[in-house]
Amino acid sequence: MNTISLSRIGAKLRGGLVSPSALRKMGVLGMNARNVNYIARYNDRHLYPIVDDKLNTKRAARRAGIAVPELIAAFETQPSRARVMEVIEPLWQFVIKPARGSGGKGILVIVGREGDEYIKPSGARVTAMDILRHVSNIHSGLYSLGGKPDRVMIEALVDFDPVFDNYSFEGVPDIRVIVFRGFPVMAMLRCSTHASDGKANLHQGAVGVGIDLATGRSCHAVQNGLRIKQHPDTEMPFGKLQVPGWRDLLRLASSCYEMTGLGYLGCDIVLDRKRGPLLLEANARPGLAIQIANGVGLRSRLRVIEQMDLEGLERNVEERVAYSVQQFAAS
């Protein structure tokens, strides 16, 4: 498939100019097909709590030997002011997040302190009262799925690998890997921009960079459905981008199949300067924008795995990664 053509389709989709049959011919996986043929078929609903709750995910990952950011504290019920301040008082940097939040909502990142104020990545400052109010909002369910009362997590700030410093604006990029029946099938780097307000959310204007499964190199990049060659704010060319320790990252993503039991999932991963790839979260309903970021449809790759015999599906993590690297290399 011509990668430029799919980028153009990404722009046309917003205007409703592409028919479902045309998308199918190009190997594009649509939302209905994803929901019925993959999520409903390969993801047992009783397993959803493992990934819908980040605290559950972190505990499951630890049991499976999968690296995750350090958990400093977790508040199962509404914490008192004294308990929260006791945890954050000695900390210079930390992250507060809801256990059942989605789309990055409710995540508060603190990168430094000055006097009684706490500094966010954008340079904005918040007070202890602001933080306590945020914690209360998380617990009340302001950011959770369904608005139900939530649990509060305080994590250590990841010491991010500087390799991506010039590929993101006021935020840190993460890597999304789609894993099907244990096989990595597609990956992208999500880079924040001024337009996305420092968040790695493609729907808010972040850049999606398709990553070649064979090499970890960038092979395509889009913003708002249109192909671009450099970061809109830093002007760094994406053609030079390569993810270090790529095989280790794919092994981590593949391992999430055994950890969760889910046949179709998205794994969000960050790179720590010393620890390497860390699992941020897993998603039982990963979005489809990764196809536009790569300029390639998911449907044909998923079918390759579906057509495997039982012996092929019984491969271990190393064998699954090796197969994906060979089978799904960018042309």
Tab-separated table of C-alpha atoms in Angstrom:
chain	number	residue	atom	x	y	z
A	1	MET	CA	0.000	0.000	0.000
A	2	ASN	CA	1.161	3.527	-0.790
A	3	THR	CA	1.751	5.235	2.543
A	4	ILE	CA	0.988	8.705	1.213
A	5	SER	CA	-2.424	7.577	0.036
A	6	LEU	CA	-3.431	6.504	3.527
A	7	SER	CA	-2.301	9.838	4.944
A	8	ARG	CA	-4.568	11.565	2.460
A	9	ILE	CA	-7.389	9.292	3.515
A	10	GLY	CA	-6.755	10.380	7.108
A	11	ALA	CA	-7.456	13.962	6.080
A	12	LYS	CA	-10.509	12.995	4.012
A	13	LEU	CA	-12.017	10.902	6.800
A	14	ARG	CA	-12.798	14.038	8.758
A	15	GLY	CA	-14.987	15.215	5.916
A	16	GLY	CA	-16.668	11.834	5.423
A	17	LEU	CA	-15.328	11.525	1.859
A	18	VAL	CA	-14.132	7.915	1.976
A	19	SER	CA	-16.502	4.957	1.714
A	20	PRO	CA	-16.218	1.926	4.046
A	21	SER	CA	-15.591	-0.335	1.045
A	22	ALA	CA	-12.640	1.809	-0.069
A	23	LEU	CA	-11.149	1.628	3.397
A	24	ARG	CA	-11.520	-2.156	3.485
A	25	LYS	CA	-9.744	-2.477	0.143
A	26	MET	CA	-6.819	-0.529	1.569
A	27	GLY	CA	-6.633	-2.777	4.620
A	28	VAL	CA	-7.874	-0.120	7.046
A	29	LEU	CA	-9.507	-1.476	10.194
A	30	GLY	CA	-12.670	0.426	11.084
A	31	MET	CA	-14.173	0.913	14.526
A	32	ASN	CA	-17.059	-1.524	14.058
A	33	ALA	CA	-14.751	-4.261	12.771
A	34	ARG	CA	-12.346	-3.610	15.623
A	35	ASN	CA	-15.130	-3.809	18.219
A	36	VAL	CA	-16.817	-6.934	16.847
A	37	ASN	CA	-14.022	-8.956	15.241
A	38	TYR	CA	-11.189	-8.253	17.649
A	39	ILE	CA	-12.167	-6.657	20.967
A	40	ALA	CA	-15.339	-8.691	21.518
A	41	ARG	CA	-13.851	-11.878	20.098
A	42	TYR	CA	-10.414	-11.893	21.702
A	43	ASN	CA	-10.868	-9.902	24.932
A	44	ASP	CA	-12.861	-11.596	27.691
A	45	ARG	CA	-14.715	-8.931	29.632
A	46	HIS	CA	-13.825	-10.428	33.001
A	47	LEU	CA	-10.190	-9.487	32.250
A	48	TYR	CA	-10.918	-5.796	31.681
A	49	PRO	CA	-10.337	-4.783	35.335
A	50	ILE	CA	-6.677	-5.715	34.892
A	51	VAL	CA	-6.172	-2.906	32.373
A	52	ASP	CA	-9.019	-0.501	33.178
A	53	ASP	CA	-7.431	0.187	36.569
A	54	LYS	CA	-3.805	1.364	36.441
A	55	LEU	CA	-3.157	0.164	39.975
A	56	ASN	CA	-4.308	-3.326	39.022
A	57	THR	CA	-2.123	-3.155	35.904
A	58	LYS	CA	0.919	-2.153	37.911
A	59	ARG	CA	0.440	-4.995	40.380
A	60	ALA	CA	-0.104	-7.533	37.595
A	61	ALA	CA	3.012	-6.266	35.796
A	62	ARG	CA	5.112	-6.664	38.923
A	63	ARG	CA	3.941	-10.255	39.315
A	64	ALA	CA	4.840	-10.909	35.671
A	65	GLY	CA	8.280	-9.305	35.974
A	66	ILE	CA	7.381	-6.409	33.655
A	67	ALA	CA	9.063	-3.081	34.473
A	68	VAL	CA	6.796	-0.184	35.475
A	69	PRO	CA	7.333	3.285	36.994
A	70	GLU	CA	7.861	3.156	40.753
A	71	LEU	CA	4.709	3.421	42.850
A	72	ILE	CA	5.292	5.706	45.837
A	73	ALA	CA	1.823	5.534	47.386
A	74	ALA	CA	-1.757	4.576	46.600
A	75	PHE	CA	-4.843	5.865	48.387
A	76	GLU	CA	-7.746	3.444	48.156
A	77	THR	CA	-10.147	5.800	49.943
A	78	GLN	CA	-10.378	9.566	50.365
A	79	PRO	CA	-7.024	10.447	51.974
A	80	SER	CA	-6.687	13.091	54.643
A	81	ARG	CA	-4.627	16.210	54.026
A	82	ALA	CA	-2.021	14.972	56.472
A	83	ARG	CA	-1.538	11.648	54.644
A	84	VAL	CA	-1.076	13.281	51.240
A	85	MET	CA	1.324	15.931	52.518
A	86	GLU	CA	3.325	13.294	54.374
A	87	VAL	CA	3.939	11.519	51.066
A	88	ILE	CA	4.758	14.502	48.854
A	89	GLU	CA	6.643	16.655	51.375
A	90	PRO	CA	10.066	15.027	50.783
A	91	LEU	CA	9.550	14.707	47.011
A	92	TRP	CA	11.053	17.027	44.429
A	93	GLN	CA	9.370	15.358	41.459
A	94	PHE	CA	6.323	13.088	41.252
A	95	VAL	CA	3.202	12.197	39.287
A	96	ILE	CA	-0.356	12.005	40.635
A	97	LYS	CA	-2.878	10.077	38.569
A	98	PRO	CA	-6.294	8.442	38.823
A	99	ALA	CA	-6.265	4.646	38.761
A	100	ARG	CA	-9.232	4.497	36.394
A	101	GLY	CA	-8.656	7.612	34.306
A	102	SER	CA	-8.532	7.513	30.518
A	103	GLY	CA	-7.041	9.614	27.742
A	104	GLY	CA	-4.476	11.179	30.071
A	105	LYS	CA	-7.177	12.967	32.073
A	106	GLY	CA	-6.425	13.767	35.681
A	107	ILE	CA	-2.668	13.228	35.467
A	108	LEU	CA	-0.678	15.879	37.333
A	109	VAL	CA	3.079	15.955	36.704
A	110	ILE	CA	5.401	17.865	39.019
A	111	VAL	CA	8.994	18.372	37.844
A	112	GLY	CA	10.328	20.676	40.565
A	113	ARG	CA	9.674	22.884	43.580
A	114	GLU	CA	10.402	26.456	44.536
A	115	GLY	CA	9.467	27.500	48.025
A	116	ASP	CA	5.884	26.471	48.687
A	117	GLU	CA	5.072	26.089	44.986
A	118	TYR	CA	5.245	23.032	42.769
A	119	ILE	CA	6.331	23.366	39.123
A	120	LYS	CA	4.641	21.611	36.199
A	121	PRO	CA	6.446	20.745	32.910
A	122	SER	CA	4.980	23.851	31.263
A	123	GLY	CA	6.503	26.051	33.976
A	124	ALA	CA	3.110	26.729	35.551
A	125	ARG	CA	3.044	26.624	39.347
A	126	VAL	CA	0.596	25.072	41.746
A	127	THR	CA	0.267	25.149	45.518
A	128	ALA	CA	-0.221	22.395	48.057
A	129	MET	CA	-3.900	23.337	48.208
A	130	ASP	CA	-4.146	22.917	44.415
A	131	ILE	CA	-2.654	19.448	44.725
A	132	LEU	CA	-4.988	18.467	47.568
A	133	ARG	CA	-7.954	19.695	45.536
A	134	HIS	CA	-6.774	17.620	42.582
A	135	VAL	CA	-6.455	14.526	44.775
A	136	SER	CA	-9.989	15.085	46.061
A	137	ASN	CA	-11.289	15.423	42.494
A	138	ILE	CA	-9.647	12.150	41.511
A	139	HIS	CA	-11.165	10.322	44.439
A	140	SER	CA	-14.623	11.736	43.734
A	141	GLY	CA	-14.488	10.237	40.225
A	142	LEU	CA	-14.078	13.423	38.187
A	143	TYR	CA	-11.666	11.705	35.785
A	144	SER	CA	-12.699	8.048	36.065
A	145	LEU	CA	-14.607	5.894	33.613
A	146	GLY	CA	-18.291	6.225	34.474
A	147	GLY	CA	-17.626	8.894	37.101
A	148	LYS	CA	-17.290	6.331	39.890
A	149	PRO	CA	-15.127	7.019	42.983
A	150	ASP	CA	-11.502	6.352	42.127
A	151	ARG	CA	-8.174	5.526	43.737
A	152	VAL	CA	-5.246	7.934	43.798
A	153	MET	CA	-1.760	6.886	42.703
A	154	ILE	CA	1.467	8.776	43.382
A	155	GLU	CA	4.367	7.620	41.217
A	156	ALA	CA	8.007	8.553	40.870
A	157	LEU	CA	8.679	10.704	37.812
A	158	VAL	CA	10.341	8.656	35.098
A	159	ASP	CA	13.900	9.712	34.262
A	160	PHE	CA	13.106	9.934	30.574
A	161	ASP	CA	15.666	8.983	27.964
A	162	PRO	CA	16.952	12.227	26.370
A	163	VAL	CA	16.860	10.668	22.888
A	164	PHE	CA	13.400	12.194	22.377
A	165	ASP	CA	14.126	15.650	23.820
A	166	ASN	CA	13.785	17.415	20.475
A	167	TYR	CA	10.785	15.413	19.301
A	168	SER	CA	8.292	16.695	21.829
A	169	PHE	CA	7.113	20.060	23.147
A	170	GLU	CA	6.406	20.603	26.876
A	171	GLY	CA	5.710	16.922	27.337
A	172	VAL	CA	7.191	13.471	27.047
A	173	PRO	CA	6.425	11.122	24.136
A	174	ASP	CA	5.270	7.592	24.678
A	175	ILE	CA	5.208	4.564	22.412
A	176	ARG	CA	1.997	2.704	21.643
A	177	VAL	CA	2.339	-0.910	20.480
A	178	ILE	CA	-0.655	-2.915	19.266
A	179	VAL	CA	-0.297	-6.559	20.334
A	180	PHE	CA	-2.510	-9.257	18.810
A	181	ARG	CA	-2.474	-12.764	20.290
A	182	GLY	CA	0.946	-11.963	21.709
A	183	PHE	CA	2.458	-10.635	18.450
A	184	PRO	CA	3.395	-6.946	18.118
A	185	VAL	CA	1.717	-5.817	14.884
A	186	MET	CA	2.096	-2.024	14.779
A	187	ALA	CA	3.785	0.759	16.749
A	188	MET	CA	3.884	4.534	16.904
A	189	LEU	CA	5.550	7.279	18.900
A	190	ARG	CA	3.188	10.005	20.143
A	191	CYS	CA	4.853	13.419	20.421
A	192	SER	CA	3.283	16.360	22.186
A	193	THR	CA	3.087	19.793	20.544
A	194	HIS	CA	2.113	23.348	21.399
A	195	ALA	CA	-1.237	22.649	19.748
A	196	SER	CA	-1.817	19.591	21.971
A	197	ASP	CA	-0.920	21.589	25.107
A	198	GLY	CA	2.010	19.323	25.880
A	199	LYS	CA	-0.118	16.159	25.804
A	200	ALA	CA	0.645	13.141	23.615
A	201	ASN	CA	-2.927	12.983	22.316
A	202	LEU	CA	-3.276	12.758	18.525
A	203	HIS	CA	-6.855	14.044	18.601
A	204	GLN	CA	-5.648	17.239	20.295
A	205	GLY	CA	-2.894	17.948	17.764
A	206	ALA	CA	0.000	15.747	18.880
A	207	VAL	CA	2.175	14.109	16.226
A	208	GLY	CA	1.925	10.384	15.532
A	209	VAL	CA	5.151	8.852	14.250
A	210	GLY	CA	4.932	5.397	12.712
A	211	ILE	CA	7.763	3.120	13.819
A	212	ASP	CA	9.198	0.320	11.668
A	213	LEU	CA	8.799	-2.883	13.684
A	214	ALA	CA	12.018	-4.279	12.259
A	215	THR	CA	14.377	-1.434	13.129
A	216	GLY	CA	12.703	0.970	15.565
A	217	ARG	CA	13.193	3.777	13.046
A	218	SER	CA	10.550	6.299	12.099
A	219	CYS	CA	8.878	5.512	8.796
A	220	HIS	CA	6.008	8.021	8.640
A	221	ALA	CA	4.655	10.954	10.646
A	222	VAL	CA	1.337	12.799	10.719
A	223	GLN	CA	-0.352	15.651	12.524
A	224	ASN	CA	-4.102	16.121	12.253
A	225	GLY	CA	-4.170	13.403	9.591
A	226	LEU	CA	-1.632	15.108	7.310
A	227	ARG	CA	1.869	13.826	6.669
A	228	ILE	CA	4.713	15.962	8.031
A	229	LYS	CA	8.501	15.638	7.972
A	230	GLN	CA	9.537	17.564	11.084
A	231	HIS	CA	8.178	18.490	14.491
A	232	PRO	CA	5.994	21.606	14.131
A	233	ASP	CA	7.532	23.323	17.181
A	234	THR	CA	11.123	22.082	17.471
A	235	GLU	CA	11.609	21.639	13.692
A	236	MET	CA	13.510	18.410	14.339
A	237	PRO	CA	13.295	16.095	11.278
A	238	PHE	CA	11.559	12.803	12.029
A	239	GLY	CA	13.681	10.992	9.447
A	240	LYS	CA	16.539	10.713	11.963
A	241	LEU	CA	14.456	9.298	14.797
A	242	GLN	CA	15.256	5.823	16.114
A	243	VAL	CA	14.006	4.212	19.315
A	244	PRO	CA	16.928	2.750	21.320
A	245	GLY	CA	16.616	-0.758	22.744
A	246	TRP	CA	13.830	-1.519	20.298
A	247	ARG	CA	13.838	-5.312	20.708
A	248	ASP	CA	13.600	-4.951	24.498
A	249	LEU	CA	10.604	-2.684	24.062
A	250	LEU	CA	8.881	-5.190	21.766
A	251	ARG	CA	9.572	-8.004	24.233
A	252	LEU	CA	7.932	-5.987	26.999
A	253	ALA	CA	4.872	-5.317	24.838
A	254	SER	CA	4.603	-8.958	23.788
A	255	SER	CA	4.834	-10.065	27.432
A	256	CYS	CA	1.681	-8.097	28.205
A	257	TYR	CA	-0.280	-10.815	26.402
A	258	GLU	CA	0.481	-13.342	29.148
A	259	MET	CA	0.160	-10.671	31.838
A	260	THR	CA	-3.357	-9.580	30.859
A	261	GLY	CA	-4.771	-12.572	28.980
A	262	LEU	CA	-6.132	-10.129	26.387
A	263	GLY	CA	-5.824	-11.118	22.740
A	264	TYR	CA	-6.061	-7.577	21.357
A	265	LEU	CA	-4.533	-4.716	23.309
A	266	GLY	CA	-2.501	-1.545	23.153
A	267	CYS	CA	0.596	-1.136	25.345
A	268	ASP	CA	1.807	2.363	26.232
A	269	ILE	CA	5.511	2.407	26.992
A	270	VAL	CA	8.074	5.063	27.984
A	271	LEU	CA	11.858	4.909	27.960
A	272	ASP	CA	13.709	5.497	31.208
A	273	ARG	CA	17.302	6.680	30.968
A	274	LYS	CA	18.621	3.862	33.184
A	275	ARG	CA	15.873	1.238	33.364
A	276	GLY	CA	14.936	1.136	29.678
A	277	PRO	CA	11.318	0.536	28.582
A	278	LEU	CA	8.632	0.822	31.260
A	279	LEU	CA	4.960	-0.058	30.874
A	280	LEU	CA	2.746	2.943	31.610
A	281	GLU	CA	-0.573	1.237	30.950
A	282	ALA	CA	-2.364	-1.298	28.791
A	283	ASN	CA	-5.603	-0.718	26.913
A	284	ALA	CA	-8.253	-3.275	25.974
A	285	ARG	CA	-9.785	-0.870	23.445
A	286	PRO	CA	-6.844	0.817	21.670
A	287	GLY	CA	-7.724	3.485	19.125
A	288	LEU	CA	-7.188	3.255	15.390
A	289	ALA	CA	-5.194	6.423	14.664
A	290	ILE	CA	-2.036	4.311	14.734
A	291	GLN	CA	-2.919	3.315	11.138
A	292	ILE	CA	-2.732	6.923	9.962
A	293	ALA	CA	0.525	7.437	11.867
A	294	ASN	CA	2.053	4.476	10.011
A	295	GLY	CA	0.357	5.028	6.668
A	296	VAL	CA	-0.616	1.348	6.761
A	297	GLY	CA	-3.854	-0.460	7.596
A	298	LEU	CA	-4.070	-2.870	10.529
A	299	ARG	CA	-6.501	-5.330	8.973
A	300	SER	CA	-3.985	-7.214	6.807
A	301	ARG	CA	-1.506	-7.580	9.662
A	302	LEU	CA	-4.154	-8.920	12.015
A	303	ARG	CA	-5.253	-11.444	9.414
A	304	VAL	CA	-1.716	-12.795	9.118
A	305	ILE	CA	-1.822	-13.713	12.799
A	306	GLU	CA	-5.404	-15.014	12.596
A	307	GLN	CA	-4.412	-17.448	9.875
A	308	MET	CA	-1.675	-19.064	11.976
A	309	ASP	CA	-2.103	-22.661	13.055
A	310	LEU	CA	-2.035	-23.633	16.725
A	311	GLU	CA	1.680	-24.421	16.631
A	312	GLY	CA	2.441	-20.941	15.365
A	313	LEU	CA	0.396	-19.366	18.147
A	314	GLU	CA	2.248	-21.310	20.843
A	315	ARG	CA	5.504	-19.419	20.302
A	316	ASN	CA	7.177	-17.750	23.269
A	317	VAL	CA	7.829	-14.012	23.603
A	318	GLU	CA	11.199	-14.101	21.854
A	319	GLU	CA	9.816	-16.118	18.963
A	320	ARG	CA	6.758	-13.911	18.590
A	321	VAL	CA	8.881	-10.768	18.459
A	322	ALA	CA	11.238	-12.327	15.913
A	323	TYR	CA	8.287	-13.290	13.727
A	324	SER	CA	6.721	-9.813	13.884
A	325	VAL	CA	10.019	-8.102	13.113
A	326	GLN	CA	10.419	-10.238	10.000
A	327	GLN	CA	6.785	-10.244	8.888
A	328	PHE	CA	5.825	-6.612	9.453
A	329	ALA	CA	8.977	-4.713	8.507
A	330	ALA	CA	8.277	-1.444	6.700
A	331	SER	CA	8.694	-1.837	2.947
